[in-house]
């Protein structure tokens, strides 16, 4: 958490009992961005979580924020549970609240963080959903002439599967970062970390077709938009638009409604493991900060584990 420390015990610090927590929301978010280096999408999630908590807090019996106790916070978690939120979502809400309370302590608004006394729930490790290589090929061919920009849509799908990039990384990809002749692209991931991702021949051909036949017509006169993928107004494509493109084309080939842009990332990683990729190399390609995040894909590819068993076990 934050680099700064809690005020020393012998200081003349006094908690402000009547402080309105809502006035600290924006400074708190600025602090997370400037001092903690959190990404824009993470900040948006934290903002939403804290706004929901403060709205619920204001609807309850009025009390000084410094008097919020474990019972009060437990009631809020029960409120989230009644909304049928996923366990992972509730855990993220709790993490957001803990960070907010710690910030208030650091700023001298609260004397201590009661939220830190609540243990984060143990979560099940769910295996990611993937689609087969055959279905991926069908998905890449799904964009058709009925679409407004089929070449762009095919290029997006091919790019996501070829690189395993997150949807935010794809929409923020500048044109100058894509080197088609060399077969790679530079993307900016979480924590503003840059990494190199490879482009296979299918992705290169799809992006070239889009750049040659559609993108020039999407740029307005005297416009200098630097993003690779554009909308019909010549502006950077949004994450929601990419989500809709994936959903629409997945439905065309009869895929589950649960298929999303992240499904292509999971499929990329799983198929790489099935092809014999080393887990450390896969970690670099996916931009995972921790190897434990990448290890989930070792549990997905049962066919590879079976082959390894047959190869090395004495009675395989």
Tab-separated table of C-alpha atoms in Angstrom:
chain	number	residue	atom	x	y	z
A	1	UNK	CA	0.000	0.000	0.000
A	2	UNK	CA	1.071	3.615	0.232
A	3	UNK	CA	4.670	4.598	0.796
A	4	UNK	CA	3.823	7.100	3.511
A	5	UNK	CA	3.522	6.075	7.159
A	6	UNK	CA	0.846	6.412	9.806
A	7	UNK	CA	1.327	9.377	12.206
A	8	UNK	CA	3.509	8.321	15.188
A	9	UNK	CA	1.750	7.321	18.388
A	10	UNK	CA	3.280	10.197	20.404
A	11	UNK	CA	2.175	12.882	17.968
A	12	UNK	CA	-0.532	15.441	18.697
A	13	UNK	CA	-2.746	13.835	16.074
A	14	UNK	CA	-6.492	13.956	16.737
A	15	UNK	CA	-9.082	12.277	14.490
A	16	UNK	CA	-11.697	14.598	13.040
A	17	UNK	CA	-14.965	12.963	14.055
A	18	UNK	CA	-17.246	15.062	11.894
A	19	UNK	CA	-15.198	14.816	8.719
A	20	UNK	CA	-17.343	14.092	5.646
A	21	UNK	CA	-15.707	11.146	3.852
A	22	UNK	CA	-17.102	12.160	0.431
A	23	UNK	CA	-14.860	15.224	0.275
A	24	UNK	CA	-11.835	12.921	0.403
A	25	UNK	CA	-12.842	10.748	-2.559
A	26	UNK	CA	-11.194	12.763	-5.323
A	27	UNK	CA	-7.973	13.469	-3.359
A	28	UNK	CA	-7.844	9.751	-2.557
A	29	UNK	CA	-8.134	8.788	-6.240
A	30	UNK	CA	-5.516	11.396	-7.191
A	31	UNK	CA	-3.252	9.895	-4.552
A	32	UNK	CA	-3.688	6.378	-5.946
A	33	UNK	CA	-2.876	7.601	-9.433
A	34	UNK	CA	0.034	9.921	-8.620
A	35	UNK	CA	1.757	8.158	-5.728
A	36	UNK	CA	0.685	4.529	-6.135
A	37	UNK	CA	0.770	4.505	-9.947
A	38	UNK	CA	-2.552	2.723	-10.413
A	39	UNK	CA	-3.888	2.283	-13.937
A	40	UNK	CA	-6.945	4.150	-15.231
A	41	UNK	CA	-9.177	1.053	-15.295
A	42	UNK	CA	-8.199	0.148	-11.723
A	43	UNK	CA	-8.988	3.676	-10.586
A	44	UNK	CA	-12.407	3.501	-12.247
A	45	UNK	CA	-13.183	0.272	-10.373
A	46	UNK	CA	-12.020	1.750	-7.048
A	47	UNK	CA	-14.071	4.883	-7.640
A	48	UNK	CA	-17.196	2.841	-8.309
A	49	UNK	CA	-16.659	0.675	-5.210
A	50	UNK	CA	-16.108	3.611	-2.848
A	51	UNK	CA	-18.998	5.638	-4.290
A	52	UNK	CA	-21.327	2.679	-3.700
A	53	UNK	CA	-20.058	2.292	-0.142
A	54	UNK	CA	-20.440	5.987	0.674
A	55	UNK	CA	-23.941	6.097	-0.839
A	56	UNK	CA	-24.946	3.166	1.366
A	57	UNK	CA	-23.242	4.795	4.365
A	58	UNK	CA	-25.252	8.004	3.879
A	59	UNK	CA	-28.538	6.065	3.751
A	60	UNK	CA	-27.915	4.433	7.125
A	61	UNK	CA	-28.438	5.996	10.536
A	62	UNK	CA	-26.196	9.095	10.619
A	63	UNK	CA	-22.984	8.597	12.573
A	64	UNK	CA	-19.500	10.100	12.505
A	65	UNK	CA	-17.319	8.250	10.035
A	66	UNK	CA	-14.753	7.739	12.777
A	67	UNK	CA	-17.348	5.619	14.629
A	68	UNK	CA	-17.690	3.074	11.813
A	69	UNK	CA	-17.041	-0.331	13.399
A	70	UNK	CA	-16.757	-3.970	12.391
A	71	UNK	CA	-20.488	-4.559	12.735
A	72	UNK	CA	-21.236	-1.688	10.349
A	73	UNK	CA	-18.785	-2.937	7.737
A	74	UNK	CA	-20.087	-6.493	8.103
A	75	UNK	CA	-23.591	-5.224	7.398
A	76	UNK	CA	-22.310	-3.632	4.202
A	77	UNK	CA	-20.719	-6.895	3.089
A	78	UNK	CA	-24.024	-8.641	3.780
A	79	UNK	CA	-25.705	-5.963	1.664
A	80	UNK	CA	-23.345	-6.779	-1.223
A	81	UNK	CA	-24.014	-10.473	-0.780
A	82	UNK	CA	-27.778	-9.889	-0.987
A	83	UNK	CA	-27.213	-8.222	-4.355
A	84	UNK	CA	-25.990	-11.626	-5.600
A	85	UNK	CA	-22.536	-10.272	-6.445
A	86	UNK	CA	-19.764	-12.754	-7.186
A	87	UNK	CA	-17.369	-13.594	-4.369
A	88	UNK	CA	-14.494	-12.049	-6.328
A	89	UNK	CA	-16.461	-8.815	-6.739
A	90	UNK	CA	-17.218	-8.619	-3.011
A	91	UNK	CA	-13.531	-9.247	-2.274
A	92	UNK	CA	-12.599	-6.349	-4.551
A	93	UNK	CA	-15.116	-4.063	-2.783
A	94	UNK	CA	-13.514	-4.973	0.532
A	95	UNK	CA	-10.022	-4.292	-0.829
A	96	UNK	CA	-11.189	-0.877	-2.063
A	97	UNK	CA	-12.649	-0.019	1.342
A	98	UNK	CA	-9.449	-1.084	3.116
A	99	UNK	CA	-7.345	1.163	0.890
A	100	UNK	CA	-9.717	4.074	1.455
A	101	UNK	CA	-9.582	3.666	5.237
A	102	UNK	CA	-5.789	3.422	5.201
A	103	UNK	CA	-5.627	6.620	3.173
A	104	UNK	CA	-7.836	8.404	5.719
A	105	UNK	CA	-5.479	7.265	8.473
A	106	UNK	CA	-2.463	8.539	6.553
A	107	UNK	CA	-4.135	11.906	6.047
A	108	UNK	CA	-5.089	12.197	9.730
A	109	UNK	CA	-8.822	11.883	9.085
A	110	UNK	CA	-9.126	8.687	11.120
A	111	UNK	CA	-7.106	7.454	14.091
A	112	UNK	CA	-7.022	3.852	12.868
A	113	UNK	CA	-8.406	1.626	10.124
A	114	UNK	CA	-11.073	-0.701	11.445
A	115	UNK	CA	-11.417	-2.188	7.956
A	116	UNK	CA	-8.024	-3.885	8.335
A	117	UNK	CA	-9.541	-6.117	11.030
A	118	UNK	CA	-11.710	-7.841	8.413
A	119	UNK	CA	-10.031	-10.784	6.729
A	120	UNK	CA	-10.358	-11.045	2.981
A	121	UNK	CA	-12.330	-14.140	1.972
A	122	UNK	CA	-10.607	-17.188	0.562
A	123	UNK	CA	-11.572	-17.488	-3.093
A	124	UNK	CA	-11.894	-20.524	-5.309
A	125	UNK	CA	-9.489	-20.690	-8.217
A	126	UNK	CA	-11.775	-20.916	-11.226
A	127	UNK	CA	-10.338	-22.285	-14.445
A	128	UNK	CA	-10.564	-19.771	-17.302
A	129	UNK	CA	-12.970	-20.464	-20.143
A	130	UNK	CA	-11.332	-21.059	-23.515
A	131	UNK	CA	-12.386	-21.942	-27.054
A	132	UNK	CA	-10.707	-24.474	-29.296
A	133	UNK	CA	-8.260	-23.544	-32.091
A	134	UNK	CA	-10.896	-24.622	-34.604
A	135	UNK	CA	-13.445	-22.244	-33.094
A	136	UNK	CA	-10.861	-19.462	-33.062
A	137	UNK	CA	-10.372	-19.933	-36.809
A	138	UNK	CA	-14.143	-19.714	-37.304
A	139	UNK	CA	-14.265	-16.578	-35.155
A	140	UNK	CA	-11.564	-14.864	-37.218
A	141	UNK	CA	-13.556	-15.523	-40.384
A	142	UNK	CA	-16.902	-14.470	-38.881
A	143	UNK	CA	-16.788	-10.729	-39.811
A	144	UNK	CA	-18.620	-10.357	-43.128
A	145	UNK	CA	-19.777	-7.776	-45.675
A	146	UNK	CA	-22.899	-7.048	-43.615
A	147	UNK	CA	-20.661	-5.372	-41.050
A	148	UNK	CA	-19.710	-1.731	-41.426
A	149	UNK	CA	-15.983	-2.443	-41.016
A	150	UNK	CA	-15.339	-6.199	-41.388
A	151	UNK	CA	-11.595	-5.771	-42.023
A	152	UNK	CA	-11.177	-3.784	-38.802
A	153	UNK	CA	-13.162	-6.320	-36.816
A	154	UNK	CA	-11.129	-9.220	-38.221
A	155	UNK	CA	-7.885	-7.359	-37.477
A	156	UNK	CA	-8.954	-6.799	-33.852
A	157	UNK	CA	-9.852	-10.458	-33.339
A	158	UNK	CA	-6.636	-11.633	-34.980
A	159	UNK	CA	-4.552	-9.179	-32.968
A	160	UNK	CA	-6.073	-10.245	-29.648
A	161	UNK	CA	-5.595	-13.943	-30.297
A	162	UNK	CA	-2.085	-13.556	-31.749
A	163	UNK	CA	-0.775	-11.487	-28.847
A	164	UNK	CA	-2.914	-12.409	-25.830
A	165	UNK	CA	-3.285	-8.689	-25.101
A	166	UNK	CA	-5.944	-7.328	-22.793
A	167	UNK	CA	-8.736	-5.379	-24.475
A	168	UNK	CA	-7.500	-2.104	-22.933
A	169	UNK	CA	-4.040	-2.750	-24.378
A	170	UNK	CA	-5.475	-3.306	-27.857
A	171	UNK	CA	-7.649	-0.181	-27.951
A	172	UNK	CA	-4.779	1.952	-26.612
A	173	UNK	CA	-2.311	0.593	-29.157
A	174	UNK	CA	-0.876	3.465	-31.222
A	175	UNK	CA	-0.236	3.009	-34.932
A	176	UNK	CA	3.471	3.738	-34.437
A	177	UNK	CA	3.828	0.807	-32.008
A	178	UNK	CA	2.896	-1.804	-34.622
A	179	UNK	CA	5.798	-3.081	-36.746
A	180	UNK	CA	4.236	-5.324	-39.369
A	181	UNK	CA	7.403	-5.999	-41.326
A	182	UNK	CA	9.212	-7.131	-38.186
A	183	UNK	CA	6.144	-8.959	-36.879
A	184	UNK	CA	5.796	-7.418	-33.439
A	185	UNK	CA	4.062	-4.656	-31.481
A	186	UNK	CA	4.856	-2.678	-28.327
A	187	UNK	CA	1.975	-2.475	-25.885
A	188	UNK	CA	1.564	-0.783	-22.516
A	189	UNK	CA	0.112	-3.039	-19.837
A	190	UNK	CA	-0.793	-2.721	-16.173
A	191	UNK	CA	1.427	-0.467	-14.117
A	192	UNK	CA	2.401	1.391	-17.295
A	193	UNK	CA	4.809	-1.437	-18.151
A	194	UNK	CA	5.828	-1.844	-21.777
A	195	UNK	CA	6.318	-5.254	-23.349
A	196	UNK	CA	6.908	-6.687	-26.823
A	197	UNK	CA	4.295	-9.048	-28.305
A	198	UNK	CA	4.667	-11.088	-31.476
A	199	UNK	CA	2.328	-10.944	-34.458
A	200	UNK	CA	1.746	-14.119	-36.448
A	201	UNK	CA	1.244	-14.021	-40.261
A	202	UNK	CA	-2.546	-14.160	-39.899
A	203	UNK	CA	-2.590	-11.074	-37.659
A	204	UNK	CA	-0.113	-9.228	-39.904
A	205	UNK	CA	-2.238	-9.880	-43.001
A	206	UNK	CA	-5.445	-8.846	-41.215
A	207	UNK	CA	-3.953	-5.585	-39.916
A	208	UNK	CA	-2.437	-4.774	-43.337
A	209	UNK	CA	-5.804	-5.245	-45.035
A	210	UNK	CA	-7.461	-2.951	-42.487
A	211	UNK	CA	-4.760	-0.282	-42.830
A	212	UNK	CA	-4.877	-0.335	-46.628
A	213	UNK	CA	-8.615	-0.498	-47.272
A	214	UNK	CA	-10.597	0.808	-44.277
A	215	UNK	CA	-8.612	2.968	-41.885
A	216	UNK	CA	-7.823	5.715	-44.475
A	217	UNK	CA	-11.574	6.217	-45.014
A	218	UNK	CA	-12.274	6.404	-41.272
A	219	UNK	CA	-9.934	9.345	-40.629
A	220	UNK	CA	-11.587	12.729	-41.038
A	221	UNK	CA	-10.000	15.617	-42.930
A	222	UNK	CA	-7.167	17.371	-41.056
A	223	UNK	CA	-7.370	14.711	-38.351
A	224	UNK	CA	-4.246	13.119	-36.879
A	225	UNK	CA	-5.576	10.246	-34.777
A	226	UNK	CA	-2.674	8.050	-33.668
A	227	UNK	CA	-4.636	5.032	-32.407
A	228	UNK	CA	-4.468	1.886	-34.526
A	229	UNK	CA	-8.136	0.919	-34.253
A	230	UNK	CA	-10.733	3.626	-34.920
A	231	UNK	CA	-14.502	3.969	-34.792
A	232	UNK	CA	-16.609	5.374	-37.614
A	233	UNK	CA	-15.999	8.896	-36.301
A	234	UNK	CA	-12.262	8.497	-36.710
A	235	UNK	CA	-11.631	8.384	-32.951
A	236	UNK	CA	-10.046	5.699	-30.799
A	237	UNK	CA	-12.205	2.611	-30.489
A	238	UNK	CA	-13.650	2.012	-27.017
A	239	UNK	CA	-13.448	-1.131	-24.904
A	240	UNK	CA	-17.230	-1.516	-25.099
A	241	UNK	CA	-17.091	-1.514	-28.901
A	242	UNK	CA	-14.478	-4.282	-28.887
A	243	UNK	CA	-16.655	-6.205	-26.425
A	244	UNK	CA	-19.605	-5.893	-28.823
A	245	UNK	CA	-17.481	-6.983	-31.797
A	246	UNK	CA	-16.371	-10.149	-29.991
A	247	UNK	CA	-19.878	-10.930	-28.742
A	248	UNK	CA	-21.473	-10.416	-32.164
A	249	UNK	CA	-19.039	-12.629	-34.027
A	250	UNK	CA	-19.001	-15.301	-31.309
A	251	UNK	CA	-22.784	-15.562	-31.627
A	252	UNK	CA	-22.435	-16.053	-35.385
A	253	UNK	CA	-20.372	-19.207	-34.924
A	254	UNK	CA	-22.577	-20.566	-32.151
A	255	UNK	CA	-20.228	-19.920	-29.222
A	256	UNK	CA	-21.397	-19.557	-25.650
A	257	UNK	CA	-22.721	-16.195	-24.490
A	258	UNK	CA	-19.888	-16.185	-21.939
A	259	UNK	CA	-17.282	-15.608	-24.670
A	260	UNK	CA	-15.657	-12.201	-24.167
A	261	UNK	CA	-12.467	-10.390	-25.244
A	262	UNK	CA	-10.700	-11.964	-22.260
A	263	UNK	CA	-11.669	-15.412	-23.590
A	264	UNK	CA	-9.291	-14.809	-26.491
A	265	UNK	CA	-6.508	-13.988	-24.016
A	266	UNK	CA	-7.221	-17.188	-22.071
A	267	UNK	CA	-7.344	-19.185	-25.309
A	268	UNK	CA	-4.032	-17.715	-26.447
A	269	UNK	CA	-2.343	-18.729	-23.195
A	270	UNK	CA	-3.881	-22.203	-23.089
A	271	UNK	CA	-2.994	-22.966	-26.705
A	272	UNK	CA	0.552	-21.706	-26.120
A	273	UNK	CA	0.934	-24.089	-23.175
A	274	UNK	CA	-0.469	-26.937	-25.278
A	275	UNK	CA	2.150	-26.146	-27.929
A	276	UNK	CA	4.976	-26.501	-25.433
A	277	UNK	CA	5.611	-22.892	-24.366
A	278	UNK	CA	7.588	-22.404	-21.172
A	279	UNK	CA	5.615	-20.855	-18.333
A	280	UNK	CA	8.190	-18.083	-17.774
A	281	UNK	CA	8.007	-17.080	-21.439
A	282	UNK	CA	4.206	-17.114	-21.255
A	283	UNK	CA	4.365	-14.888	-18.179
A	284	UNK	CA	6.341	-12.310	-20.162
A	285	UNK	CA	3.993	-12.486	-23.141
A	286	UNK	CA	0.913	-11.991	-20.958
A	287	UNK	CA	2.493	-9.241	-18.881
A	288	UNK	CA	1.832	-10.977	-15.549
A	289	UNK	CA	3.719	-9.486	-12.623
A	290	UNK	CA	3.466	-12.731	-10.634
A	291	UNK	CA	4.155	-16.231	-11.968
A	292	UNK	CA	1.276	-17.576	-9.850
A	293	UNK	CA	-1.167	-15.769	-12.105
A	294	UNK	CA	0.218	-17.641	-15.106
A	295	UNK	CA	0.225	-21.025	-13.367
A	296	UNK	CA	-3.542	-21.364	-13.755
A	297	UNK	CA	-2.957	-22.342	-17.379
A	298	UNK	CA	-0.963	-25.393	-16.311
A	299	UNK	CA	-4.199	-26.755	-14.841
A	300	UNK	CA	-6.229	-26.079	-17.969
A	301	UNK	CA	-4.225	-28.052	-20.505
A	302	UNK	CA	-4.945	-31.642	-19.420
A	303	UNK	CA	-3.849	-33.035	-22.789
A	304	UNK	CA	-0.302	-31.778	-22.275
A	305	UNK	CA	-0.138	-33.172	-18.753
A	306	UNK	CA	-1.299	-36.540	-20.064
A	307	UNK	CA	1.375	-36.494	-22.785
A	308	UNK	CA	4.090	-35.616	-20.251
A	309	UNK	CA	2.915	-38.448	-18.012
A	310	UNK	CA	3.017	-40.962	-20.873
A	311	UNK	CA	6.487	-39.788	-21.927
A	312	UNK	CA	8.223	-39.846	-18.547
A	313	UNK	CA	6.371	-42.327	-16.337
A	314	UNK	CA	7.928	-45.836	-16.353
A	315	UNK	CA	4.566	-47.406	-17.092
A	316	UNK	CA	3.119	-44.520	-19.102
